[in-house]
Coordinates of C-alpha atoms in Angstrom, one line a residue:
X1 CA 6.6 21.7 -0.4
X2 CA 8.3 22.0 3.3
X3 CA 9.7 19.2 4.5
X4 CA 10.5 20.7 7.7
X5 CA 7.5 18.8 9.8
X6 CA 8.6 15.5 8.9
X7 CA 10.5 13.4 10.7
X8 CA 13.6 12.5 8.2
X9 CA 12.5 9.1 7.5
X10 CA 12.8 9.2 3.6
X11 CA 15.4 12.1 3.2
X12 CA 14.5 15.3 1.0
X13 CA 12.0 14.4 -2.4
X14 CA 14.0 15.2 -5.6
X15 CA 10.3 15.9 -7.2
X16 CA 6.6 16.4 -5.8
X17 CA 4.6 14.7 -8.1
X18 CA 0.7 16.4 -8.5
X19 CA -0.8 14.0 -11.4
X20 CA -1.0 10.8 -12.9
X21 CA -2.4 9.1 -15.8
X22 CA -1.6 5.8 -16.7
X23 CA 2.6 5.4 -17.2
X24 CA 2.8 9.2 -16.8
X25 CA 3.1 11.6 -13.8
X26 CA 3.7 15.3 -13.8
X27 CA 5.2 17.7 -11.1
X28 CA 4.6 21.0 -9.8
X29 CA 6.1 22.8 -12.9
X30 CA 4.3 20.9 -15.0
X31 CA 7.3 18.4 -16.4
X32 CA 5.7 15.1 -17.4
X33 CA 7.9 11.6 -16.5
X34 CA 7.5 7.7 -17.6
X35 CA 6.4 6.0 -15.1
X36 CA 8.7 2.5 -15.4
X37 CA 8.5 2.0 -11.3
X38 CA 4.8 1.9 -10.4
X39 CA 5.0 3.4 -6.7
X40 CA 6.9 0.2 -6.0
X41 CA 5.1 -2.2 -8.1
X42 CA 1.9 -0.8 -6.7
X43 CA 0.0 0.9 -9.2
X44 CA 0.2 -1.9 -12.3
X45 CA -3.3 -0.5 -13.8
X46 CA -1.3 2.8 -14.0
X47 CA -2.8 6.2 -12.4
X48 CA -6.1 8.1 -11.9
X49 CA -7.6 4.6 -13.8
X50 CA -11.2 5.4 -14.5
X51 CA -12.2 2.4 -12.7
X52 CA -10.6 2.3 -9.9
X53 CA -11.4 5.8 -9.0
X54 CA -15.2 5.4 -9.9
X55 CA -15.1 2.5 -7.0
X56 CA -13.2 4.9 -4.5
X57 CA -15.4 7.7 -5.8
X58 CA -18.2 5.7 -5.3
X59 CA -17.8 4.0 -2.2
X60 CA -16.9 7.0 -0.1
X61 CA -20.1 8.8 -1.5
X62 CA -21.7 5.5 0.5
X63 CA -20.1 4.1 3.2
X64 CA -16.3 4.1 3.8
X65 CA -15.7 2.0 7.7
X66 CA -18.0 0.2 10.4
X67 CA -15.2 -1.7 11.6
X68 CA -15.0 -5.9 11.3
X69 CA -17.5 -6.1 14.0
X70 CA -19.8 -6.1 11.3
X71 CA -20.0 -7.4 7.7
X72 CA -19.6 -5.5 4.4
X73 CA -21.4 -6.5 0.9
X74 CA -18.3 -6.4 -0.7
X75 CA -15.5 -8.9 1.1
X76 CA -17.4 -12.2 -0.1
X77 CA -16.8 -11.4 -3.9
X78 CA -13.2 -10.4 -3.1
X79 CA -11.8 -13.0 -1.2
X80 CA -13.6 -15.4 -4.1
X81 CA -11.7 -13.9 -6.8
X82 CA -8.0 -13.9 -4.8
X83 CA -8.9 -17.4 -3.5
X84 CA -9.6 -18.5 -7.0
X85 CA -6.6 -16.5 -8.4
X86 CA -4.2 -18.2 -5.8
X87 CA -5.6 -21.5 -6.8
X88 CA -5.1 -21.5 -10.3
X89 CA -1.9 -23.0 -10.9
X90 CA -0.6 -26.6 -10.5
X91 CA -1.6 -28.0 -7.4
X92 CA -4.3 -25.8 -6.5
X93 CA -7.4 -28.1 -6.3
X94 CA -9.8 -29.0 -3.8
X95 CA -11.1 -27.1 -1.1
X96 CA -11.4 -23.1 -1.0
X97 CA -8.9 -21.5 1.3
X98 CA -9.6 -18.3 3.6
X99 CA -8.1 -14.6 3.5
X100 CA -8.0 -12.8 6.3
X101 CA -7.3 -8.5 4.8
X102 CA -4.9 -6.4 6.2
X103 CA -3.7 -2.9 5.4
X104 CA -0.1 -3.1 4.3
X105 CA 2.3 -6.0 3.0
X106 CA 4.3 -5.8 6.5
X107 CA 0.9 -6.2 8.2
X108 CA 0.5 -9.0 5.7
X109 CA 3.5 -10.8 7.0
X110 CA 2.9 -10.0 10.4
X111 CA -0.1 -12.2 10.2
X112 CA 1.2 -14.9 8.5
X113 CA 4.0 -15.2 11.1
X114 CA 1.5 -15.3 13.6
X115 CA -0.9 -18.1 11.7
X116 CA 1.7 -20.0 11.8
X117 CA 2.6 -20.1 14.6
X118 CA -0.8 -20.7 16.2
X119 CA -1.1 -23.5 13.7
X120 CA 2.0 -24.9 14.6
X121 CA 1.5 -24.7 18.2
X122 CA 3.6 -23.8 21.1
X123 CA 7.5 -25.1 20.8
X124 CA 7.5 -24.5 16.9
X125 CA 7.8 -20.9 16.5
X126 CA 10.8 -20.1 14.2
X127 CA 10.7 -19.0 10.9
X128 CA 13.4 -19.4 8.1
X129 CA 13.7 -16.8 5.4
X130 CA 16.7 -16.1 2.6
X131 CA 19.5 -13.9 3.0
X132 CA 18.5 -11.2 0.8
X133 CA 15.1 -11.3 1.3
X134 CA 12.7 -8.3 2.4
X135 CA 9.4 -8.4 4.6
X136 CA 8.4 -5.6 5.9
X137 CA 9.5 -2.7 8.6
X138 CA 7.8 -3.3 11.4
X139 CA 9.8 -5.4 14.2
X140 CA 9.0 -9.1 13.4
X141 CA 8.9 -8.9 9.8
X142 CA 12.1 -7.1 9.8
X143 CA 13.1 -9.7 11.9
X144 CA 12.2 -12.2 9.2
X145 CA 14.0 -9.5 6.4
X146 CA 17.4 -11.6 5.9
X147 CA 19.3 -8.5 5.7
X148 CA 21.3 -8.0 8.9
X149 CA 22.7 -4.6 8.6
X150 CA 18.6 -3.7 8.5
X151 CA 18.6 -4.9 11.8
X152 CA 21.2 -3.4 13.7
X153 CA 19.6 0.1 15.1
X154 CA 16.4 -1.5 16.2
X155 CA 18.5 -4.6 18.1
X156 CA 16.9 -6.6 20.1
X157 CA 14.7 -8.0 17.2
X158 CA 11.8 -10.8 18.3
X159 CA 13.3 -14.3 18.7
X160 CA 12.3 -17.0 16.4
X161 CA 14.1 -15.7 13.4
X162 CA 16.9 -17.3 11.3
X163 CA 18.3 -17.0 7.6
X164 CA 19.6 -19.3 4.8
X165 CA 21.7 -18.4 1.6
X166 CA 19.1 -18.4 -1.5
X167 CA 18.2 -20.8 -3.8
X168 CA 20.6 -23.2 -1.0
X169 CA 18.2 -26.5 -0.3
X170 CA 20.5 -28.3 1.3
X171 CA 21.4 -25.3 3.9
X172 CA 17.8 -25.2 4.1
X173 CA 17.5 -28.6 5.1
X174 CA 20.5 -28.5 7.5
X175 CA 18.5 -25.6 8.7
X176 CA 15.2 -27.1 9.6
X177 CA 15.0 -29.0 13.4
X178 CA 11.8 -29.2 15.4
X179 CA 11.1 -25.9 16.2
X180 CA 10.9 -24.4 12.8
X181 CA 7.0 -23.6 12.5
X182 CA 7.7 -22.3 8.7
X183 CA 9.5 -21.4 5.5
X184 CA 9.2 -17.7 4.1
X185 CA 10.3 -17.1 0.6
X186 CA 9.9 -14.1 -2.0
X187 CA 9.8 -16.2 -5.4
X188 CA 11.3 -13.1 -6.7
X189 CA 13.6 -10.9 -4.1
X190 CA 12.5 -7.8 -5.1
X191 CA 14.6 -5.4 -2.6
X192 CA 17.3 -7.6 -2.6
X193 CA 17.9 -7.0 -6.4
X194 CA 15.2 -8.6 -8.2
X195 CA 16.8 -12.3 -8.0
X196 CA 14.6 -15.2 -8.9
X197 CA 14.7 -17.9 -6.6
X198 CA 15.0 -20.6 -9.0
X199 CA 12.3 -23.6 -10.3
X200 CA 13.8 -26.5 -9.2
X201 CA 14.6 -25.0 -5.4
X202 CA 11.1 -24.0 -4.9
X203 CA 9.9 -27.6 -5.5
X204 CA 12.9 -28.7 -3.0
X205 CA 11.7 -26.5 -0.4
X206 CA 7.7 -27.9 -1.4
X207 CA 9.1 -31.3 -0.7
X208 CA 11.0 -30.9 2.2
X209 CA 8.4 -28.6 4.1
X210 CA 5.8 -31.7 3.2
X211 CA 8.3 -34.4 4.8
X212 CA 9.0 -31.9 8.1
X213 CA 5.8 -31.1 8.7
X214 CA 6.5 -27.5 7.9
X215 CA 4.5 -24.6 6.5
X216 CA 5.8 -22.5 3.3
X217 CA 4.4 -19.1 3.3
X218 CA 4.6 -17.4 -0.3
X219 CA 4.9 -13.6 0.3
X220 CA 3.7 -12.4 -3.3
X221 CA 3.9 -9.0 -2.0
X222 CA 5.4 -7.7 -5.3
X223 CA 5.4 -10.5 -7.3
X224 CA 1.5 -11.5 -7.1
X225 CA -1.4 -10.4 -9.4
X226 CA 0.2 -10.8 -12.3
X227 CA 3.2 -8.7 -12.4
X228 CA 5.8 -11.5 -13.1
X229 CA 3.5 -13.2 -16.0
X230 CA 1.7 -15.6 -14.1
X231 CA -1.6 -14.8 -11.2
X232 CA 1.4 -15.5 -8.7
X233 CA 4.8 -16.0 -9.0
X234 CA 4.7 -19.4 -7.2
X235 CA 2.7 -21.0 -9.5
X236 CA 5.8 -20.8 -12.2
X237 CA 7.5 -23.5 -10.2
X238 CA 4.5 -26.1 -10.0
X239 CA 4.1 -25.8 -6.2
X240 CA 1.0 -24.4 -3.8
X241 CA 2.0 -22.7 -0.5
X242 CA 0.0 -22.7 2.4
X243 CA -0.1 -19.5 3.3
X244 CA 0.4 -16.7 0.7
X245 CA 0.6 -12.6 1.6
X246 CA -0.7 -9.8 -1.1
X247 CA -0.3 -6.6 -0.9
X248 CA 0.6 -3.4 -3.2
X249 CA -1.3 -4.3 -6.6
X250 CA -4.2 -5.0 -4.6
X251 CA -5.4 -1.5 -4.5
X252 CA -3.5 0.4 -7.2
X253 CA -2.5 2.5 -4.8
X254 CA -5.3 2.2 -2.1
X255 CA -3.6 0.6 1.2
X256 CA -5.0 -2.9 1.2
X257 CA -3.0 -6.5 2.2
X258 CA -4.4 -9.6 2.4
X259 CA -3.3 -13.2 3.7
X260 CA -4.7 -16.5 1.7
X261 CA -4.1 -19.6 3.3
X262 CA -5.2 -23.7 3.3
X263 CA -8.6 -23.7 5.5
X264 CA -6.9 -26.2 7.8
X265 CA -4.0 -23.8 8.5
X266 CA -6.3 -20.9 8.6
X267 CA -8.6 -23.0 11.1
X268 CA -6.1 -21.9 13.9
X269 CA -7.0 -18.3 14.1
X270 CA -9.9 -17.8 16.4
X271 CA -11.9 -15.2 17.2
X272 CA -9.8 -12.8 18.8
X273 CA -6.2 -14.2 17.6
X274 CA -5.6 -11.2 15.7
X275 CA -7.7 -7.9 14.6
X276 CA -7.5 -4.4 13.0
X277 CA -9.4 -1.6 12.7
X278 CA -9.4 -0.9 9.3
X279 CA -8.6 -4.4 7.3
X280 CA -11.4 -4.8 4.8
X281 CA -13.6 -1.7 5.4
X282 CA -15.3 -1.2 2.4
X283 CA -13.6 1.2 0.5
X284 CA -10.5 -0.6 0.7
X285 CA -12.2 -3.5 -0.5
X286 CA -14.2 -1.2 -3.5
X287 CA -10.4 -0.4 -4.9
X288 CA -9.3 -4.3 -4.4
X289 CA -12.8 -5.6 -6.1
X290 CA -12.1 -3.1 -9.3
X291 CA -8.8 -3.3 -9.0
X292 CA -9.2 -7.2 -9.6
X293 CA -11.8 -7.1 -12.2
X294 CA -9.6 -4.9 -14.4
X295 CA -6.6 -7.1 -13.6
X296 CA -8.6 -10.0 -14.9
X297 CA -10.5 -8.0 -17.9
X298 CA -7.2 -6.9 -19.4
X299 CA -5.7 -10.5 -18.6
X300 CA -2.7 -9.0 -16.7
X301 CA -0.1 -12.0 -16.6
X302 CA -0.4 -12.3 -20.9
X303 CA 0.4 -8.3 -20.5
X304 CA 3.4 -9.0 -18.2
X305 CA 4.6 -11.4 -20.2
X306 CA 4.1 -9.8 -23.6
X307 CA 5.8 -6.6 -22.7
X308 CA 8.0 -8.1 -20.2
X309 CA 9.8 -10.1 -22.4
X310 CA 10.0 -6.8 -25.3
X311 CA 11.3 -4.7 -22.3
X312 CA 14.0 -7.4 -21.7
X313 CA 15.1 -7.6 -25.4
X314 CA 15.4 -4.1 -25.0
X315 CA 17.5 -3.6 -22.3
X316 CA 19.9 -6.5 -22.8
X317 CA 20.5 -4.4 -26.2
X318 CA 22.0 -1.4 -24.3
X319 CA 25.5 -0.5 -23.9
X320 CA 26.4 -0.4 -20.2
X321 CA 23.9 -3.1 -19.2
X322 CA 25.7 -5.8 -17.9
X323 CA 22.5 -8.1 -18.0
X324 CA 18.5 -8.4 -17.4
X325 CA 16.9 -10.6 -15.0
X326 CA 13.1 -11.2 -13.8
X327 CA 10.0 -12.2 -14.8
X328 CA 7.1 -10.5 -16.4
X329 CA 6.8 -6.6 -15.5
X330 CA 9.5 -7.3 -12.5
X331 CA 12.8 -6.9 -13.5
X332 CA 16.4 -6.4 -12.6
X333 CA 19.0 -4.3 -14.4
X334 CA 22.9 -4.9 -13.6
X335 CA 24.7 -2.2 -14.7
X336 CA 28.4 -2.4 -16.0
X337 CA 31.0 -0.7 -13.7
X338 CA 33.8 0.0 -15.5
X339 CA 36.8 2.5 -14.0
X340 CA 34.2 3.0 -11.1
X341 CA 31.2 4.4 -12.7
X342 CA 28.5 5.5 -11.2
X343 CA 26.4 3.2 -8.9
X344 CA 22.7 2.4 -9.8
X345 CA 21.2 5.2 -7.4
X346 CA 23.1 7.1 -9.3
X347 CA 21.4 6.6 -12.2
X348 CA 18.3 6.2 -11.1
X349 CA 18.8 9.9 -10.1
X350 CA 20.3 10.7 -13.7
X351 CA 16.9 9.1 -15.3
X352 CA 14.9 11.1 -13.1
X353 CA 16.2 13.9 -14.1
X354 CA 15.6 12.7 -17.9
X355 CA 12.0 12.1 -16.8
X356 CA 11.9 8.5 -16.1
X357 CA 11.3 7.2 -12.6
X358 CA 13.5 3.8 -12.0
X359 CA 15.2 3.0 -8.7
X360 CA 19.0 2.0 -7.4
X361 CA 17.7 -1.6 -5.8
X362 CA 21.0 -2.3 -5.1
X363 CA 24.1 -0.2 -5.6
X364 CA 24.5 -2.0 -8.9
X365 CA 21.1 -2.7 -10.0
X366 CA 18.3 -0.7 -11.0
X367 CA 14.3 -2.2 -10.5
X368 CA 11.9 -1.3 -13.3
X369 CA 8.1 -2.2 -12.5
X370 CA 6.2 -0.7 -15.0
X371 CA 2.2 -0.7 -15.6
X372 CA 0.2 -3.2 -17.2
X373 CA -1.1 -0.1 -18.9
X374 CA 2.4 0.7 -20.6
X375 CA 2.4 1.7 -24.5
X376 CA 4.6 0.1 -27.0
X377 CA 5.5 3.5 -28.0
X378 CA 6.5 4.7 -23.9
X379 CA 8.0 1.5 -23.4
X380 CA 10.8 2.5 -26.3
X381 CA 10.9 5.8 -24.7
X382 CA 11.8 4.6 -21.8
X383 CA 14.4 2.5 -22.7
X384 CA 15.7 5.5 -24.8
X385 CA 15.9 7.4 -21.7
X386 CA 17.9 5.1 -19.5
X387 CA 20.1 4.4 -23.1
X388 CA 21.1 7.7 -22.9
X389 CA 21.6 8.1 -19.4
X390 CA 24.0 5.4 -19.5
X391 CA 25.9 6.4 -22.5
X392 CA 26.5 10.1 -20.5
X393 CA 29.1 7.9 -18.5

């Protein structure tokens, strides 16, 4: 296909991709690859899933948008099963909390900023992320993204925006003064490398945020629904944010964010405080409500964990990985670099070639996020594949 009327925003596709079926995906000439990345953690029931696309099928067939000015059948049993999802874990008793849909994980974070900041009211605006983190594109979450050379072509960035070293309480706490309206943390940095932020600091940064007076938004944009072996990566540590953002397994594929948060923080938003056109229409909400049900039937984080933890035995077994790290169906591969090997992007490149898709998530670390729906059998391939790439030197 001709790239020529596209702006250069993603650089020239090394494969146009036609068809998928669960963990596989075939191009133009017909060459099949292992799906091990998921469209970036998206698509975690795999592709063309014969439920999903009966509830897109369906829904379009009936009624696709009427915009929030009026009410759809299908958002009450949706933001049931995410509120219930979120409050599953430790500390999630007591009363029901409130999502307000979005289309995207950056819209996602957008919102959140902005909840919390009306919450907070005015003089307690900023918002303290990690080094390392990632949040989004558009201008105030990449503002919130703690990665500065991000930053630099689109300078001036919104004000209220500052960054701590991860898994650093006590930075965090020499951090914190009384204009900090929140804390924003990735349980898992997934573009910065897949690093864990670690047990013990998430319940610092619990603590802390309770004695300050200070919100702790959770953005499970590619950790959440199951992917790292639990509904929610958070709920590993013990701890229950108050405001959480979901995203990309939402709609296996369909464009749908969300934001959960504690009714008394999502009390501040009144009518008018913030909007879009398409957040919830209803076939965006038919792919979340089947994408959910599925996620549920097939008991997704006991499948992440399961085949998370084979995948890791795997890997650590192979000569030129330096080590594994993760949780669930989300994890990091450092790569050895001996007499200046190639980088990870490099290799991703060389397993795509092989037919498996991976990414370079750093330039020494590769990202594998593969499908719930993953085989025993592909799951060896796989690991095969990116065996043999790295023995190729």
């Amino acid at each position: 296909m001709s790239q020529a009327a596209l702006i250069n925003n993603y650089g020239t596709p090394p494969v146009t991709f036609v068809r998928g079926a669960g963990a596989e995906l075939w191009d133009e000439q017909g060459r099949r690859y292992l799906d091990f990345l998921c469209g970036l953690a998206v698509t975690g029931l795999g592709h063309a899933h014969p439920a999903v696309t009966a509830a897109v099928a369906g829904q379009a067939a009936t009624l696709i948008h009427t915009s929030n000015l009026f009410a759809n059948d299908l958002t009450a049993g949706v933001v049931a099963t995410l509120d219930r999802l979120i409050r599953s874990g430790p500390g999630g008793d007591g009363e029901a909390g409130r999502v307000l849909f979005q289309n995207s994980g950056a819209e996602a974070v957008e919102a959140a900023i902005k909840l919390a900041r009306k919450h907070q009211g005015y003089g307690r605006h900023d918002v303290i992320t990690a080094y390392g983190s990632f949040h989004g594109r558009t201008l105030a979450a990449l503002a919130a993204t703690g990665q500065p050379e991000k930053h630099e072509p689109f300078q001036p960035l919104p004000q209220g925006f500052r960054y701590v070293p991860n898994n650093d309480i006590e930075a965090l706490e020499a951090a914190l003064d009384p204009s900090v309206a929140a804390v924003m943390l990735e349980p898992i940095q997934g573009e910065g490398g897949v690093i864990p932020a670690t047990i013990e600091y998430l319940q610092a940064v619990r603590r802390v945020c309770d004695e300050r007076g200070v919100l702790l938004i959770a953005d499970e944009i590619q950790t959440g629904l199951g992917r790292t072996g639990s509904w929610f990566c958070f709920q590993q540590s013990g701890v229950q944010p108050d405001i959480v953002t979901v995203a990309k397994g939402l709609g296996n594929g369909f464009p749908v964010g969300a934001v959960w948060a504690r009714a008394d923080t999502a009390a501040a938003f009144l009518p008018g405080d913030h909007g879009s056109t398409f957040a919830g229409q209803p076939l965006a909400l038919a792919a979340a409500s089947a994408v959910l049900g599925e996620l549920e039937a097939i008991d997704a984080p006991a499948v992440a964990r399961r085949l998370g933890a084979e995948l890791q035995r795997r890997l650590d077994a192979i000569d030129g990985v330096a080590g594994v790290r993760g949780s669930g169906l989300l994890i990091g591969v450092e790569l050895s670099q001996p007499n200046g090997a190639r980088d990870a992007r490099d290799i991703a490149s060389a397993c795509l070639r092989s037919g498996l898709v991976v990414n370079g998530v750093t330039p020494t670390a590769l990202r594998l996020a593969p499908p719930f729906v993953l085989s025993d059998e592909q799951l060896s391939e796989g690991c095969d594949i990116l065996a043999a790439v790295l023995k190729e030197g």
